Amino acid sequence: MKVLRCIPALLFENTLLGQYVGDPEGDGDARLGYLDDPSVPKGSVTPTYATTVLFINNERWEGVPFILRCGKGKNVFVKCYQNNMQSHSYNQPVRKTFM
């Protein structure tokens, strides 16, 4: 819980919303987009996809972006890149990717 308190409010500049569209070259349901669903009102602007970047304001995670993505029909995806930084244990540069 301590780390959650170090996450500042999300910024709109770091967030992307959108709707999925069909793939004209896809097969079956892959050809259909959100607006092709008969239960969706014509011209709907309801987001079906979101991605955002958040940061944790503490010494361990400073400058590390946490990228969160989710959407209708998509798996939830979280990816974090840790920039090259000095290892506190071995005084060597390290780079890590977490999923």
mmCIF file with all atom_site columns, C-alpha atoms in Angstrom:
data_model
loop_
_atom_site.group_PDB
_atom_site.id
_atom_site.type_symbol
_atom_site.label_atom_id
_atom_site.label_alt_id
_atom_site.label_comp_id
_atom_site.label_asym_id
_atom_site.label_entity_id
_atom_site.label_seq_id
_atom_site.pdbx_PDB_ins_code
_atom_site.Cartn_x
_atom_site.Cartn_y
_atom_site.Cartn_z
_atom_site.occupancy
_atom_site.B_iso_or_equiv
_atom_site.pdbx_formal_charge
_atom_site.auth_seq_id
_atom_site.auth_comp_id
_atom_site.auth_asym_id
_atom_site.auth_atom_id
_atom_site.pdbx_PDB_model_num
ATOM 1  C CA . MET A 1 1  ? 0.000   0.000   0.000   1.00 0.00 ? 1  MET A CA 1
ATOM 2  C CA . LYS A 1 2  ? 2.907   2.345   0.661   1.00 0.00 ? 2  LYS A CA 1
ATOM 3  C CA . VAL A 1 3  ? 3.916   2.382   -3.019  1.00 0.00 ? 3  VAL A CA 1
ATOM 4  C CA . LEU A 1 4  ? 0.341   3.191   -4.124  1.00 0.00 ? 4  LEU A CA 1
ATOM 5  C CA . ARG A 1 5  ? 0.484   6.397   -2.082  1.00 0.00 ? 5  ARG A CA 1
ATOM 6  C CA . CYS A 1 6  ? 3.490   7.464   -4.174  1.00 0.00 ? 6  CYS A CA 1
ATOM 7  C CA . ILE A 1 7  ? 1.520   7.450   -7.446  1.00 0.00 ? 7  ILE A CA 1
ATOM 8  C CA . PRO A 1 8  ? 0.375   10.969  -8.398  1.00 0.00 ? 8  PRO A CA 1
ATOM 9  C CA . ALA A 1 9  ? -2.915  11.613  -10.201 1.00 0.00 ? 9  ALA A CA 1
ATOM 10 C CA . LEU A 1 10 ? -2.914  10.506  -13.838 1.00 0.00 ? 10 LEU A CA 1
ATOM 11 C CA . LEU A 1 11 ? -2.395  13.286  -16.370 1.00 0.00 ? 11 LEU A CA 1
ATOM 12 C CA . PHE A 1 12 ? -4.632  13.627  -19.412 1.00 0.00 ? 12 PHE A CA 1
ATOM 13 C CA . GLU A 1 13 ? -1.494  14.327  -21.476 1.00 0.00 ? 13 GLU A CA 1
ATOM 14 C CA . ASN A 1 14 ? -0.300  10.782  -20.645 1.00 0.00 ? 14 ASN A CA 1
ATOM 15 C CA . THR A 1 15 ? -3.600  9.108   -21.574 1.00 0.00 ? 15 THR A CA 1
ATOM 16 C CA . LEU A 1 16 ? -5.017  7.965   -24.902 1.00 0.00 ? 16 LEU A CA 1
ATOM 17 C CA . LEU A 1 17 ? -8.635  6.887   -25.476 1.00 0.00 ? 17 LEU A CA 1
ATOM 18 C CA . GLY A 1 18 ? -10.046 5.394   -28.659 1.00 0.00 ? 18 GLY A CA 1
ATOM 19 C CA . GLN A 1 19 ? -12.421 2.965   -30.347 1.00 0.00 ? 19 GLN A CA 1
ATOM 20 C CA . TYR A 1 20 ? -11.448 -0.222  -32.097 1.00 0.00 ? 20 TYR A CA 1
ATOM 21 C CA . VAL A 1 21 ? -12.142 -0.460  -35.811 1.00 0.00 ? 21 VAL A CA 1
ATOM 22 C CA . GLY A 1 22 ? -12.486 -3.496  -38.016 1.00 0.00 ? 22 GLY A CA 1
ATOM 23 C CA . ASP A 1 23 ? -9.671  -4.961  -40.062 1.00 0.00 ? 23 ASP A CA 1
ATOM 24 C CA . PRO A 1 24 ? -10.813 -4.942  -43.709 1.00 0.00 ? 24 PRO A CA 1
ATOM 25 C CA . GLU A 1 25 ? -8.397  -7.787  -44.429 1.00 0.00 ? 25 GLU A CA 1
ATOM 26 C CA . GLY A 1 26 ? -9.411  -9.820  -41.359 1.00 0.00 ? 26 GLY A CA 1
ATOM 27 C CA . ASP A 1 27 ? -11.641 -12.876 -41.177 1.00 0.00 ? 27 ASP A CA 1
ATOM 28 C CA . GLY A 1 28 ? -15.078 -13.101 -39.565 1.00 0.00 ? 28 GLY A CA 1
ATOM 29 C CA . ASP A 1 29 ? -15.528 -10.839 -36.548 1.00 0.00 ? 29 ASP A CA 1
ATOM 30 C CA . ALA A 1 30 ? -12.092 -9.288  -37.087 1.00 0.00 ? 30 ALA A CA 1
ATOM 31 C CA . ARG A 1 31 ? -13.618 -7.325  -39.970 1.00 0.00 ? 31 ARG A CA 1
ATOM 32 C CA . LEU A 1 32 ? -16.085 -5.648  -37.612 1.00 0.00 ? 32 LEU A CA 1
ATOM 33 C CA . GLY A 1 33 ? -15.394 -2.558  -35.552 1.00 0.00 ? 33 GLY A CA 1
ATOM 34 C CA . TYR A 1 34 ? -17.224 -1.196  -32.516 1.00 0.00 ? 34 TYR A CA 1
ATOM 35 C CA . LEU A 1 35 ? -19.606 0.907   -34.622 1.00 0.00 ? 35 LEU A CA 1
ATOM 36 C CA . ASP A 1 36 ? -20.524 -2.172  -36.693 1.00 0.00 ? 36 ASP A CA 1
ATOM 37 C CA . ASP A 1 37 ? -22.213 -3.734  -33.646 1.00 0.00 ? 37 ASP A CA 1
ATOM 38 C CA . PRO A 1 38 ? -26.007 -3.323  -34.122 1.00 0.00 ? 38 PRO A CA 1
ATOM 39 C CA . SER A 1 39 ? -26.490 -2.563  -30.409 1.00 0.00 ? 39 SER A CA 1
ATOM 40 C CA . VAL A 1 40 ? -24.138 0.463   -30.575 1.00 0.00 ? 40 VAL A CA 1
ATOM 41 C CA . PRO A 1 41 ? -25.788 3.808   -31.422 1.00 0.00 ? 41 PRO A CA 1
ATOM 42 C CA . LYS A 1 42 ? -24.685 5.302   -34.744 1.00 0.00 ? 42 LYS A CA 1
ATOM 43 C CA . GLY A 1 43 ? -21.929 7.869   -34.271 1.00 0.00 ? 43 GLY A CA 1
ATOM 44 C CA . SER A 1 44 ? -21.105 6.704   -30.748 1.00 0.00 ? 44 SER A CA 1
ATOM 45 C CA . VAL A 1 45 ? -17.908 8.179   -29.303 1.00 0.00 ? 45 VAL A CA 1
ATOM 46 C CA . THR A 1 46 ? -17.723 5.760   -26.367 1.00 0.00 ? 46 THR A CA 1
ATOM 47 C CA . PRO A 1 47 ? -14.076 4.759   -25.804 1.00 0.00 ? 47 PRO A CA 1
ATOM 48 C CA . THR A 1 48 ? -13.314 1.042   -26.093 1.00 0.00 ? 48 THR A CA 1
ATOM 49 C CA . TYR A 1 49 ? -9.561  1.354   -25.616 1.00 0.00 ? 49 TYR A CA 1
ATOM 50 C CA . ALA A 1 50 ? -7.383  3.201   -23.105 1.00 0.00 ? 50 ALA A CA 1
ATOM 51 C CA . THR A 1 51 ? -3.688  3.467   -22.471 1.00 0.00 ? 51 THR A CA 1
ATOM 52 C CA . THR A 1 52 ? -1.953  5.592   -19.886 1.00 0.00 ? 52 THR A CA 1
ATOM 53 C CA . VAL A 1 53 ? 1.442   6.081   -18.347 1.00 0.00 ? 53 VAL A CA 1
ATOM 54 C CA . LEU A 1 54 ? 1.908   6.463   -14.631 1.00 0.00 ? 54 LEU A CA 1
ATOM 55 C CA . PHE A 1 55 ? 4.940   7.093   -12.497 1.00 0.00 ? 55 PHE A CA 1
ATOM 56 C CA . ILE A 1 56 ? 5.813   6.254   -8.907  1.00 0.00 ? 56 ILE A CA 1
ATOM 57 C CA . ASN A 1 57 ? 7.400   9.085   -6.985  1.00 0.00 ? 57 ASN A CA 1
ATOM 58 C CA . ASN A 1 58 ? 9.942   7.323   -4.825  1.00 0.00 ? 58 ASN A CA 1
ATOM 59 C CA . GLU A 1 59 ? 13.686  6.670   -5.034  1.00 0.00 ? 59 GLU A CA 1
ATOM 60 C CA . ARG A 1 60 ? 13.404  3.101   -6.298  1.00 0.00 ? 60 ARG A CA 1
ATOM 61 C CA . TRP A 1 61 ? 10.999  3.792   -9.203  1.00 0.00 ? 61 TRP A CA 1
ATOM 62 C CA . GLU A 1 62 ? 11.912  7.403   -10.071 1.00 0.00 ? 62 GLU A CA 1
ATOM 63 C CA . GLY A 1 63 ? 11.690  8.008   -13.839 1.00 0.00 ? 63 GLY A CA 1
ATOM 64 C CA . VAL A 1 64 ? 10.284  4.542   -14.603 1.00 0.00 ? 64 VAL A CA 1
ATOM 65 C CA . PRO A 1 65 ? 7.134   4.668   -16.763 1.00 0.00 ? 65 PRO A CA 1
ATOM 66 C CA . PHE A 1 66 ? 4.404   2.120   -16.048 1.00 0.00 ? 66 PHE A CA 1
ATOM 67 C CA . ILE A 1 67 ? 2.341   1.699   -19.218 1.00 0.00 ? 67 ILE A CA 1
ATOM 68 C CA . LEU A 1 68 ? -1.195  0.373   -18.733 1.00 0.00 ? 68 LEU A CA 1
ATOM 69 C CA . ARG A 1 69 ? -3.355  -0.680  -21.693 1.00 0.00 ? 69 ARG A CA 1
ATOM 70 C CA . CYS A 1 70 ? -6.785  -2.220  -21.848 1.00 0.00 ? 70 CYS A CA 1
ATOM 71 C CA . GLY A 1 71 ? -9.766  -2.357  -24.135 1.00 0.00 ? 71 GLY A CA 1
ATOM 72 C CA . LYS A 1 72 ? -12.850 -4.253  -25.151 1.00 0.00 ? 72 LYS A CA 1
ATOM 73 C CA . GLY A 1 73 ? -11.791 -7.629  -26.487 1.00 0.00 ? 73 GLY A CA 1
ATOM 74 C CA . LYS A 1 74 ? -8.202  -7.064  -25.383 1.00 0.00 ? 74 LYS A CA 1
ATOM 75 C CA . ASN A 1 75 ? -6.186  -8.568  -22.579 1.00 0.00 ? 75 ASN A CA 1
ATOM 76 C CA . VAL A 1 76 ? -5.105  -6.208  -19.851 1.00 0.00 ? 76 VAL A CA 1
ATOM 77 C CA . PHE A 1 77 ? -1.475  -5.329  -20.416 1.00 0.00 ? 77 PHE A CA 1
ATOM 78 C CA . VAL A 1 78 ? 1.013   -3.631  -18.106 1.00 0.00 ? 78 VAL A CA 1
ATOM 79 C CA . LYS A 1 79 ? 4.608   -3.046  -19.143 1.00 0.00 ? 79 LYS A CA 1
ATOM 80 C CA . CYS A 1 80 ? 7.285   -1.204  -17.222 1.00 0.00 ? 80 CYS A CA 1
ATOM 81 C CA . TYR A 1 81 ? 10.681  -0.104  -18.533 1.00 0.00 ? 81 TYR A CA 1
ATOM 82 C CA . GLN A 1 82 ? 13.389  0.676   -16.049 1.00 0.00 ? 82 GLN A CA 1
ATOM 83 C CA . ASN A 1 83 ? 15.987  3.041   -17.473 1.00 0.00 ? 83 ASN A CA 1
ATOM 84 C CA . ASN A 1 84 ? 19.669  2.323   -17.162 1.00 0.00 ? 84 ASN A CA 1
ATOM 85 C CA . MET A 1 85 ? 20.552  3.187   -13.607 1.00 0.00 ? 85 MET A CA 1
ATOM 86 C CA . GLN A 1 86 ? 23.204  2.354   -11.091 1.00 0.00 ? 86 GLN A CA 1
ATOM 87 C CA . SER A 1 87 ? 22.620  -0.806  -9.095  1.00 0.00 ? 87 SER A CA 1
ATOM 88 C CA . HIS A 1 88 ? 22.737  0.030   -5.411  1.00 0.00 ? 88 HIS A CA 1
ATOM 89 C CA . SER A 1 89 ? 24.184  -3.404  -4.682  1.00 0.00 ? 89 SER A CA 1
ATOM 90 C CA . TYR A 1 90 ? 26.919  -3.687  -7.301  1.00 0.00 ? 90 TYR A CA 1
ATOM 91 C CA . ASN A 1 91 ? 27.413  -0.092  -8.525  1.00 0.00 ? 91 ASN A CA 1
ATOM 92 C CA . GLN A 1 92 ? 26.799  -1.231  -12.129 1.00 0.00 ? 92 GLN A CA 1
ATOM 93 C CA . PRO A 1 93 ? 24.274  0.003   -14.707 1.00 0.00 ? 93 PRO A CA 1
ATOM 94 C CA . VAL A 1 94 ? 21.155  -2.192  -15.026 1.00 0.00 ? 94 VAL A CA 1
ATOM 95 C CA . ARG A 1 95 ? 18.119  -2.254  -17.347 1.00 0.00 ? 95 ARG A CA 1
ATOM 96 C CA . LYS A 1 96 ? 14.985  -4.232  -16.565 1.00 0.00 ? 96 LYS A CA 1
ATOM 97 C CA . THR A 1 97 ? 11.672  -4.836  -18.277 1.00 0.00 ? 97 THR A CA 1
ATOM 98 C CA . PHE A 1 98 ? 8.710   -6.119  -16.282 1.00 0.00 ? 98 PHE A CA 1
ATOM 99 C CA . MET A 1 99 ? 5.414   -7.479  -17.606 1.00 0.00 ? 99 MET A CA 1
#
